[in-house]
Amino acid sequence: MFHVDQSYIDGRFVPTLGEEIVDVVNPADETVIGRARLAGRADAQRAIVAAERAQATFGRSTVAERVAMLQRLQAAMLANADALRESSILEYGGPIARSQWVAQYASQCFGDAAGTLAGYPFERPAGVDGVSTLVMAPVGVSGLFAPWNATAGTIASKLAAAIAAGCASVVKPSELSPWQAQVITRAIHEADLPPGVVNVVTGRGADVGAEIGTHPAVAKLSFTGSTATGKLIARAAVDTMKRVSLALTGKSASLLLDDADLRAAIPLALGAAFMNSGQACVAGTRLLVPRSRIDEVVEQIQASVAAMRVGDPADPATTIGPMVNQAQFERIQHFIRRGIAQGAALVAGGEGRPQGLDRGWFVRPTVFSEVRNDMDIAREEIFGPVLSVLPVDSEDDAIAVANASRYGLQAYVFSTDLDRARRVARRLQAGTVLINRVAPDLLAPFGGVKESGQGREFGVMGLEAFLEPKTVTVG
Ligand code: NAD
């Protein structure tokens, strides 16, 4: 059993003042593995005061000082990678390969940000030659919000950009991830940053989140989570005109063009659909297939899904671990029932737990064929291993169906003709289009269009999300 009852404020672990105690349950076997005291409004207020105090000095730190801090964070994350991986497996049910990747990624974020920062022009000429200079200044105290499905990765990528820019921050992990948050906070503490530059308060959105989201001392919010919550955050932020970056819900399309090599493309498309047990914002959960090839595609998918191992997330042979909790399990069951009721053809999986798994929030990897884009399973983010296969009549039809969504986070294109795939990519409404791959480019901008968000993370654009341009003009 682990106990989390401290918040991280002003460079120290201090007793959390919030009064709510929650059990932390291992989703793979439903046993209680820990107990956490959630932070409340008073904890958030103390964290904001500490960040505000730190900002005065940190905002004037040099690039060299911040590069050194990022490098110390990179090393500290690497030193704690095993603990990060273990907490992700046990608290969240993340399959080991994914959990391992995230643990490494947390370290890499800081190294990448140090590289971006070192070459960034904070001052440059602007306007009339020799008269004006554009100075990029830190926006100020930043609130960083993480969802439960990507705790370490989200905290690391946002924190790396905030520190690179010279912004002190208050981090708010999800109330469903107190242990993962504790592990990453210990790593942050080991990096020995000036007090108050990073503060971590793990609590609920309604109090801790709302406090950070409306406090006048907070200048910037960087939020990753659902579109519904993102809209609440954006509305509340407008009163104090906080700068807001939102990374939100997805319902990504995978376009299998008629020239695709199925043996290479289907494993990638299934990897996109079922990554992180389907609990991924960028999961490619709508597979658009030329009508002429639908039978061979479905046949190959059925064989692959039948061979997929669902079970213990610590077992390297496992592809799909448990869902994070019962609510998420029930949500997926609801969508599977909706798919059947609305007339889609169930070609793999279905309702209930996989055979032999009576405990734990395991669901069956499920595939529907003959899906229409107006069905709930094609429109809504399910956030579990449920793939919808939609037949399309042409390349134009595939693009139209892909774009007929309120979301636009990521899209995937599979084709043996790269020029053609690039032409298709240009017409897709998505923040990122991956061609013949599933792995992202972590130095390239990442974010969503339409209701999948606003703003970009990673690389120079990610840094600039924490900077405010100031023009200095001389007479
Ligand atoms: P969520 O919106 O419920 O919560 C996200 C964070 O916001 C949590 O820390 C939560 O406590 C906080 N929060 C909730 N209500 C709040 C409020 N009223 N004020 C302030 N903060 C509040 O999302 P979730 O269920 O934790 O995560 C899953 C969602 O996140 C999915 O929709 C997924 O697609 C999305 N997501 C997006 C990305 C991306 O990069 N676009 C990445 C990961 C997850």
Coordinates of C-alpha atoms and ligand atoms in Angstrom, one line a residue:
M1 CA 0.0 0.0 0.0
F2 CA 1.3 3.5 -0.8
H3 CA 0.0 6.7 0.8
V4 CA 0.0 10.1 -0.8
D5 CA -0.8 12.9 1.5
Q6 CA 1.6 15.6 0.5
S7 CA 1.5 18.4 -2.1
Y8 CA 4.6 20.0 -3.6
I9 CA 4.7 23.7 -2.9
D10 CA 7.6 26.1 -2.9
G11 CA 10.3 23.4 -3.4
R12 CA 9.0 21.2 -0.5
F13 CA 6.7 18.4 0.1
V14 CA 4.1 19.7 2.5
P15 CA 1.0 18.1 4.1
T16 CA -2.0 18.4 1.8
L17 CA -4.8 20.4 3.4
G18 CA -7.7 19.0 1.3
E19 CA -9.9 16.6 3.3
E20 CA -11.0 14.1 0.7
I21 CA -9.4 10.7 0.9
V22 CA -9.7 8.3 -2.1
D23 CA -8.7 4.7 -2.6
V24 CA -6.4 3.9 -5.5
V25 CA -7.4 0.7 -7.2
N26 CA -5.3 -1.5 -9.5
P27 CA -7.5 -1.8 -12.6
A28 CA -6.0 -5.2 -13.5
D29 CA -7.4 -6.9 -10.4
E30 CA -9.6 -4.4 -8.6
T31 CA -7.5 -4.5 -5.4
V32 CA -6.8 -1.3 -3.4
I33 CA -3.2 -0.5 -3.8
G34 CA -3.0 2.9 -2.1
R35 CA -4.8 5.8 -0.5
A36 CA -4.5 9.4 -1.4
R37 CA -5.5 12.7 0.2
L38 CA -6.7 15.0 -2.6
A39 CA -5.6 18.6 -2.6
G40 CA -8.3 21.3 -2.2
R41 CA -8.7 25.0 -3.0
A42 CA -6.4 26.1 -0.1
D43 CA -3.6 23.9 -1.5
A44 CA -4.1 25.3 -4.9
Q45 CA -4.0 28.9 -3.5
R46 CA -0.7 28.2 -1.7
A47 CA 0.8 26.7 -4.8
I48 CA -0.2 29.8 -6.9
V49 CA 1.3 32.2 -4.3
A50 CA 4.6 30.2 -4.4
A51 CA 4.6 30.3 -8.2
E52 CA 3.9 34.0 -8.2
R53 CA 6.8 34.6 -5.8
A54 CA 9.1 32.5 -7.9
Q55 CA 8.1 34.1 -11.2
A56 CA 9.6 37.5 -10.2
T57 CA 13.1 36.0 -10.3
F58 CA 12.6 33.0 -12.7
G59 CA 11.2 35.3 -15.3
R60 CA 14.5 37.0 -15.5
S61 CA 16.7 33.9 -15.5
T62 CA 19.2 33.4 -18.4
V63 CA 18.8 30.9 -21.2
A64 CA 21.9 29.1 -19.9
E65 CA 20.4 28.8 -16.4
R66 CA 17.2 27.3 -17.8
V67 CA 19.0 24.9 -20.2
A68 CA 20.9 23.6 -17.1
M69 CA 17.6 23.2 -15.3
L70 CA 16.1 21.3 -18.2
Q71 CA 19.2 19.0 -18.4
R72 CA 18.9 18.3 -14.6
L73 CA 15.2 17.4 -15.1
Q74 CA 16.1 15.2 -18.1
A75 CA 18.6 13.3 -15.9
A76 CA 16.2 13.1 -13.0
M77 CA 13.4 11.6 -15.1
L78 CA 15.8 9.1 -16.6
A79 CA 16.9 8.0 -13.1
N80 CA 13.3 7.5 -12.1
A81 CA 12.2 5.8 -15.4
D82 CA 11.6 2.4 -13.7
A83 CA 9.4 3.9 -11.0
L84 CA 7.5 5.9 -13.6
R85 CA 6.9 2.8 -15.6
E86 CA 5.8 0.7 -12.6
S87 CA 3.3 3.4 -11.3
S88 CA 1.8 3.6 -14.8
I89 CA 1.3 -0.2 -15.0
L90 CA -0.1 -0.5 -11.5
E91 CA -2.3 2.6 -11.1
Y92 CA -3.5 3.0 -14.6
G93 CA -3.1 -0.4 -16.3
G94 CA -0.8 0.9 -19.0
P95 CA 0.7 -2.0 -21.0
I96 CA 4.4 -2.4 -20.2
A97 CA 5.7 -1.5 -23.6
R98 CA 3.7 1.7 -23.6
S99 CA 4.5 2.5 -20.0
Q100 CA 8.2 2.0 -20.7
W101 CA 8.0 4.4 -23.7
V102 CA 6.2 7.1 -21.7
A103 CA 8.8 6.8 -18.9
Q104 CA 11.6 7.4 -21.5
Y105 CA 9.6 10.1 -23.2
A106 CA 9.2 12.1 -20.0
S107 CA 13.0 12.4 -19.9
Q108 CA 13.3 13.2 -23.6
C109 CA 10.8 16.1 -23.4
F110 CA 13.3 18.0 -21.2
G111 CA 16.2 17.2 -23.5
D112 CA 14.3 18.3 -26.5
A113 CA 13.1 21.5 -24.8
A114 CA 16.7 22.3 -23.9
G115 CA 17.8 22.0 -27.5
T116 CA 14.9 24.2 -28.7
L117 CA 15.6 26.8 -26.1
A118 CA 19.4 27.0 -26.8
G119 CA 18.8 28.0 -30.4
Y120 CA 15.7 30.3 -29.9
P121 CA 16.0 34.0 -30.8
F122 CA 14.3 35.8 -27.9
E123 CA 15.0 39.2 -29.5
R124 CA 14.8 39.9 -33.2
P125 CA 14.3 42.9 -35.4
A126 CA 10.7 43.9 -36.2
G127 CA 8.9 46.7 -38.1
V128 CA 10.9 49.6 -39.5
D129 CA 14.6 48.7 -39.9
G130 CA 16.7 49.6 -36.8
V131 CA 13.7 51.1 -35.0
S132 CA 11.8 48.2 -33.4
T133 CA 12.8 45.0 -31.7
L134 CA 10.5 42.1 -30.9
V135 CA 11.2 40.7 -27.4
M136 CA 9.7 37.4 -26.5
A137 CA 8.9 37.5 -22.8
P138 CA 7.6 34.7 -20.5
V139 CA 3.8 34.9 -20.2
G140 CA 3.9 34.4 -16.4
V141 CA 2.6 31.9 -13.9
S142 CA 1.1 28.9 -15.8
G143 CA -1.4 26.3 -14.8
L144 CA -0.7 22.9 -16.4
F145 CA -3.5 20.3 -16.5
A146 CA -3.0 16.6 -17.1
P147 CA -5.5 13.9 -17.9
W148 CA -5.4 10.4 -16.3
N149 CA -4.5 8.6 -19.6
A150 CA -1.1 10.4 -20.1
T151 CA 0.1 11.6 -16.7
A152 CA 3.9 11.6 -16.9
G153 CA 4.0 12.5 -20.6
T154 CA 1.7 15.5 -20.4
I155 CA 3.3 16.9 -17.2
A156 CA 6.8 16.5 -18.7
S157 CA 6.0 18.1 -22.1
K158 CA 4.1 21.0 -20.6
L159 CA 6.6 21.6 -17.8
A160 CA 9.5 21.4 -20.3
A161 CA 8.1 24.2 -22.4
A162 CA 7.1 26.3 -19.4
I163 CA 10.5 26.1 -17.9
A164 CA 12.2 26.8 -21.2
A165 CA 10.1 30.0 -21.5
G166 CA 10.8 31.1 -17.9
C167 CA 7.3 30.5 -16.5
A168 CA 6.8 29.2 -13.0
S169 CA 3.9 26.7 -12.9
V170 CA 1.3 25.0 -10.9
V171 CA 0.7 21.5 -12.1
K172 CA -2.7 19.8 -11.7
P173 CA -2.6 16.1 -12.4
S174 CA -5.8 14.1 -12.6
E175 CA -7.4 13.0 -9.3
L176 CA -7.2 9.5 -10.9
S177 CA -3.4 9.6 -10.9
P178 CA -2.1 10.5 -7.5
W179 CA 0.6 7.9 -7.4
Q180 CA 2.0 8.6 -10.9
A181 CA 1.9 12.3 -10.0
Q182 CA 3.8 11.6 -6.8
V183 CA 6.5 9.6 -8.6
I184 CA 7.1 12.3 -11.2
T185 CA 7.1 15.0 -8.5
R186 CA 9.8 13.2 -6.6
A187 CA 11.9 13.2 -9.8
I188 CA 11.2 17.0 -10.3
H189 CA 12.4 17.6 -6.7
E190 CA 15.6 15.7 -7.4
A191 CA 16.4 18.2 -10.2
D192 CA 16.8 20.9 -7.5
L193 CA 15.0 23.8 -9.2
P194 CA 14.6 27.2 -7.4
P195 CA 11.7 26.9 -4.9
G196 CA 8.3 27.7 -6.4
V197 CA 9.3 27.2 -10.0
V198 CA 7.3 24.0 -10.1
N199 CA 4.4 23.2 -7.7
V200 CA 2.2 20.1 -7.9
V201 CA -1.3 19.8 -6.4
T202 CA -3.3 16.7 -7.3
G203 CA -7.0 17.2 -6.8
R204 CA -10.3 17.4 -8.5
G205 CA -11.2 19.7 -11.4
A206 CA -14.2 21.3 -9.6
D207 CA -12.1 22.9 -6.8
V208 CA -8.3 22.7 -7.5
G209 CA -8.8 23.0 -11.3
A210 CA -11.3 25.8 -11.0
E211 CA -9.1 27.7 -8.6
I212 CA -6.1 27.6 -10.9
G213 CA -8.3 28.3 -13.9
T214 CA -9.7 31.5 -12.5
H215 CA -7.0 32.9 -10.1
P216 CA -5.9 36.4 -11.3
A217 CA -2.2 35.6 -10.6
V218 CA -2.3 32.8 -13.2
A219 CA -1.6 34.2 -16.7
K220 CA -1.6 31.0 -18.8
L221 CA -3.4 27.7 -18.9
S222 CA -2.1 24.7 -20.8
F223 CA -4.8 22.0 -20.6
T224 CA -4.9 18.5 -21.9
G225 CA -8.2 16.6 -21.4
S226 CA -11.7 16.3 -22.8
T227 CA -13.3 18.8 -25.1
A228 CA -16.2 19.2 -22.5
T229 CA -13.8 20.3 -19.8
G230 CA -11.7 22.3 -22.2
K231 CA -14.7 24.5 -23.0
L232 CA -15.3 25.1 -19.3
I233 CA -11.7 26.1 -18.8
A234 CA -11.7 28.4 -21.8
R235 CA -15.0 30.1 -20.7
A236 CA -13.7 30.6 -17.1
A237 CA -10.3 31.9 -18.3
V238 CA -11.7 34.8 -20.4
D239 CA -12.6 37.0 -17.4
T240 CA -8.9 37.5 -16.6
M241 CA -7.9 37.0 -20.3
K242 CA -5.6 34.1 -19.5
R243 CA -3.7 32.7 -22.5
V244 CA -5.2 29.2 -23.1
S245 CA -3.8 26.2 -25.0
L246 CA -6.1 23.3 -25.3
A247 CA -5.2 19.7 -26.3
L248 CA -8.6 17.9 -26.4
T249 CA -10.7 15.0 -27.6
G250 CA -10.0 13.1 -30.8
K251 CA -11.9 10.8 -33.2
S252 CA -9.1 10.2 -35.6
A253 CA -9.6 8.7 -39.1
S254 CA -7.2 6.2 -40.7
L255 CA -7.4 6.3 -44.5
L256 CA -6.4 3.1 -46.2
L257 CA -6.0 4.2 -49.9
D258 CA -6.8 1.6 -52.6
D259 CA -3.1 1.1 -53.4
A260 CA -2.1 0.4 -49.8
D261 CA 0.0 -2.7 -49.0
L262 CA -2.4 -4.4 -46.6
R263 CA 0.3 -6.5 -45.0
A264 CA 2.2 -3.4 -43.9
A265 CA -0.8 -1.1 -43.4
I266 CA -3.2 -3.2 -41.3
P267 CA -0.8 -3.8 -38.4
L268 CA -0.1 -0.1 -38.3
A269 CA -3.8 0.8 -38.5
L270 CA -4.5 -1.6 -35.7
G271 CA -1.6 -0.2 -33.7
A272 CA -3.2 3.3 -34.2
A273 CA -6.6 2.1 -33.1
F274 CA -5.6 0.1 -30.1
M275 CA -2.6 2.1 -28.7
N276 CA -2.6 2.5 -25.0
S277 CA -5.5 -0.1 -24.9
G278 CA -7.5 2.4 -26.9
Q279 CA -7.3 5.0 -24.2
A280 CA -5.4 7.5 -26.4
C281 CA -6.6 10.9 -27.7
V282 CA -4.8 10.2 -31.0
A283 CA -6.2 6.6 -31.5
G284 CA -7.2 6.0 -35.1
T285 CA -10.6 4.6 -34.3
R286 CA -12.3 5.2 -37.7
L287 CA -10.8 3.1 -40.4
L288 CA -11.9 4.2 -43.9
V289 CA -11.5 1.4 -46.4
P290 CA -12.2 1.4 -50.2
R291 CA -15.5 -0.6 -50.7
S292 CA -13.7 -2.9 -53.2
R293 CA -11.2 -4.1 -50.5
I294 CA -13.5 -4.3 -47.5
D295 CA -13.7 -8.1 -47.3
E296 CA -10.0 -8.8 -47.4
V297 CA -9.4 -5.9 -44.9
V298 CA -12.0 -7.2 -42.4
E299 CA -10.7 -10.8 -42.8
Q300 CA -7.1 -9.7 -42.0
I301 CA -8.3 -7.5 -39.0
Q302 CA -10.3 -10.4 -37.6
A303 CA -7.2 -12.7 -37.7
S304 CA -5.0 -10.0 -36.0
V305 CA -7.5 -9.2 -33.3
A306 CA -8.1 -12.8 -32.5
A307 CA -4.3 -13.1 -31.8
M308 CA -4.2 -10.0 -29.6
R309 CA -3.4 -10.7 -26.0
V310 CA -5.6 -9.0 -23.4
G311 CA -4.6 -9.2 -19.8
D312 CA -1.8 -8.4 -17.3
P313 CA -0.3 -5.1 -18.3
A314 CA 3.0 -6.1 -16.8
D315 CA 3.3 -9.0 -19.3
P316 CA 5.3 -8.0 -22.4
A317 CA 3.1 -10.3 -24.5
T318 CA 0.0 -8.1 -23.6
T319 CA -1.3 -5.7 -26.2
I320 CA -4.4 -4.6 -24.3
G321 CA -4.5 -3.9 -20.6
P322 CA -7.5 -3.0 -18.4
M323 CA -9.5 0.1 -18.7
V324 CA -8.6 2.6 -16.0
N325 CA -11.8 2.1 -13.9
Q326 CA -15.3 0.7 -13.8
A327 CA -16.8 4.0 -15.2
Q328 CA -14.6 3.7 -18.3
F329 CA -15.4 -0.1 -18.6
E330 CA -19.2 0.8 -18.5
R331 CA -18.8 3.6 -21.0
I332 CA -17.2 1.2 -23.5
Q333 CA -20.0 -1.4 -23.0
H334 CA -22.5 1.3 -23.7
F335 CA -20.9 2.2 -27.0
I336 CA -20.7 -1.5 -28.0
R337 CA -24.4 -1.8 -27.4
R338 CA -25.1 1.4 -29.3
G339 CA -23.1 0.1 -32.3
I340 CA -25.2 -3.0 -32.4
A341 CA -28.4 -1.2 -31.9
Q342 CA -27.7 1.3 -34.7
G343 CA -27.0 -1.5 -37.2
A344 CA -23.2 -1.8 -37.4
A345 CA -21.9 -5.3 -38.1
L346 CA -19.9 -6.7 -35.1
V347 CA -17.0 -8.6 -36.6
A348 CA -14.7 -9.0 -33.6
G349 CA -15.2 -8.8 -29.8
G350 CA -18.4 -7.5 -28.3
E351 CA -19.9 -6.9 -24.9
G352 CA -18.5 -8.2 -21.6
R353 CA -15.1 -9.3 -20.4
P354 CA -12.7 -11.5 -22.4
Q355 CA -12.9 -15.2 -21.6
G356 CA -10.9 -16.2 -18.5
L357 CA -10.6 -12.6 -17.1
D358 CA -13.3 -12.3 -14.4
R359 CA -11.6 -9.6 -12.4
G360 CA -10.2 -6.3 -13.6
W361 CA -11.7 -3.8 -16.0
F362 CA -10.8 -5.7 -19.1
V363 CA -12.9 -5.3 -22.3
R364 CA -12.8 -7.3 -25.5
P365 CA -11.0 -5.6 -28.5
T366 CA -14.0 -4.9 -30.6
V367 CA -14.3 -4.2 -34.3
F368 CA -17.5 -3.0 -36.2
S369 CA -17.8 -3.1 -39.9
E370 CA -20.5 -1.5 -42.1
V371 CA -20.3 1.6 -39.9
R372 CA -21.9 4.8 -41.2
N373 CA -20.4 8.1 -40.2
D374 CA -23.6 9.2 -38.5
M375 CA -23.5 6.3 -36.0
D376 CA -22.5 7.2 -32.4
I377 CA -19.5 4.8 -32.6
A378 CA -18.2 6.9 -35.6
R379 CA -18.9 10.3 -34.0
E380 CA -18.0 10.0 -30.4
E381 CA -14.7 9.3 -28.7
I382 CA -15.2 5.9 -27.0
F383 CA -11.7 5.8 -25.3
G384 CA -11.3 2.1 -25.4
P385 CA -10.3 -0.7 -27.9
V386 CA -13.2 -0.3 -30.3
L387 CA -12.6 0.2 -34.0
S388 CA -15.1 1.3 -36.6
V389 CA -14.6 0.3 -40.2
L390 CA -16.3 2.5 -42.7
P391 CA -16.5 1.7 -46.4
V392 CA -15.8 4.6 -48.8
D393 CA -16.3 4.9 -52.6
S394 CA -13.3 7.0 -53.6
E395 CA -10.4 9.0 -52.4
D396 CA -12.7 12.1 -52.4
D397 CA -15.3 10.2 -50.4
A398 CA -12.6 9.1 -47.9
I399 CA -11.5 12.7 -47.4
A400 CA -15.1 13.9 -47.0
V401 CA -15.9 11.2 -44.4
A402 CA -12.7 11.8 -42.5
N403 CA -13.4 15.5 -42.3
A404 CA -17.1 15.1 -41.4
S405 CA -16.3 15.2 -37.7
R406 CA -16.4 17.9 -35.0
Y407 CA -12.9 16.7 -34.1
G408 CA -9.6 17.0 -35.9
L409 CA -6.6 15.9 -33.8
Q410 CA -4.7 13.4 -35.9
A411 CA -5.2 11.4 -39.1
Y412 CA -3.4 8.5 -40.6
V413 CA -2.9 7.8 -44.3
F414 CA -1.7 4.4 -45.7
S415 CA -0.6 4.3 -49.3
T416 CA 2.3 3.0 -51.4
D417 CA 2.3 6.3 -53.4
L418 CA 3.8 9.0 -51.1
D419 CA 3.0 11.9 -53.4
R420 CA -0.6 10.8 -53.4
A421 CA -0.6 10.4 -49.6
R422 CA 0.8 13.9 -49.2
R423 CA -1.9 15.3 -51.5
V424 CA -4.6 13.6 -49.3
A425 CA -2.9 14.8 -46.1
R426 CA -3.1 18.4 -47.3
R427 CA -6.9 18.1 -47.6
L428 CA -7.5 16.5 -44.2
Q429 CA -8.7 18.6 -41.3
A430 CA -6.3 17.4 -38.6
G431 CA -3.5 19.0 -36.5
T432 CA -1.2 16.1 -37.5
V433 CA -1.3 13.6 -40.4
L434 CA 0.9 10.6 -40.1
I435 CA 1.7 8.8 -43.4
N436 CA 2.6 5.0 -43.2
R437 CA 3.6 5.4 -39.5
V438 CA 2.0 5.6 -36.1
A439 CA 4.9 7.1 -34.1
P440 CA 4.8 10.9 -33.8
D441 CA 7.6 13.3 -34.5
L442 CA 8.2 14.8 -31.1
L443 CA 9.9 17.9 -32.4
A444 CA 7.1 18.8 -34.7
P445 CA 4.1 20.9 -33.6
F446 CA 1.2 18.8 -32.1
G447 CA -2.4 20.0 -31.5
G448 CA -5.9 19.8 -32.8
V449 CA -8.2 21.7 -35.2
K450 CA -11.9 22.2 -34.7
E451 CA -13.1 20.9 -31.3
S452 CA -9.9 19.0 -30.7
G453 CA -8.2 22.1 -29.4
Q454 CA -6.3 25.2 -30.0
G455 CA -2.6 26.0 -30.0
R456 CA 0.3 23.7 -30.5
E457 CA 2.8 21.9 -28.3
F458 CA 6.4 20.7 -28.9
G459 CA 9.3 22.4 -30.6
V460 CA 9.4 26.2 -31.2
M461 CA 5.6 26.6 -31.3
G462 CA 5.3 24.7 -28.0
L463 CA 7.9 27.2 -26.5
E464 CA 6.1 30.2 -28.0
A465 CA 2.8 29.1 -26.3
F466 CA 4.4 30.2 -23.1
L467 CA 5.8 33.5 -24.5
E468 CA 4.2 36.9 -25.1
P469 CA 5.6 39.1 -27.9
K470 CA 6.5 42.6 -26.8
T471 CA 7.5 45.3 -29.3
V472 CA 10.2 47.8 -28.2
T473 CA 10.4 50.8 -30.5
V474 CA 13.0 53.6 -30.1
G475 CA 12.6 57.3 -31.1
Ligands
NAD1 P1 -11.0 15.5 -18.3 O1 -11.3 16.6 -19.2 O2 -12.0 14.9 -17.4 O3 -9.8 16.0 -17.2 C1 -8.6 16.5 -17.6 C2 -8.1 17.3 -16.4 O4 -8.9 18.4 -16.2 C3 -8.0 16.6 -15.1 O5 -6.8 17.0 -14.4 C4 -9.2 17.0 -14.4 O6 -9.2 16.8 -13.0 C5 -9.3 18.4 -14.8 N1 -10.7 19.0 -14.7 C6 -11.9 18.4 -14.8 N2 -12.9 19.3 -14.6 C7 -12.3 20.5 -14.5 C8 -12.8 21.8 -14.3 N3 -14.1 22.1 -14.2 N4 -11.9 22.9 -14.2 C9 -10.6 22.6 -14.2 N5 -10.0 21.4 -14.4 C10 -10.9 20.3 -14.5 O7 -10.2 14.4 -19.2 P2 -9.8 13.0 -18.7 O8 -11.0 12.1 -18.7 O9 -8.8 13.0 -17.6 O10 -8.9 12.5 -20.0 C11 -9.4 11.9 -21.2 C12 -9.6 13.0 -22.2 O11 -8.4 13.7 -22.5 C13 -10.0 12.3 -23.6 O12 -11.1 13.1 -24.2 C14 -8.7 12.5 -24.4 O13 -9.0 12.5 -25.8 C15 -8.2 13.8 -23.9 N6 -6.7 13.8 -24.2 C16 -6.3 14.7 -25.1 C17 -4.9 14.7 -25.5 C18 -4.4 15.6 -26.5 O14 -3.2 15.8 -26.6 N7 -5.2 16.2 -27.4 C19 -4.0 13.8 -24.8 C20 -4.5 13.0 -23.8 C21 -5.9 13.0 -23.5

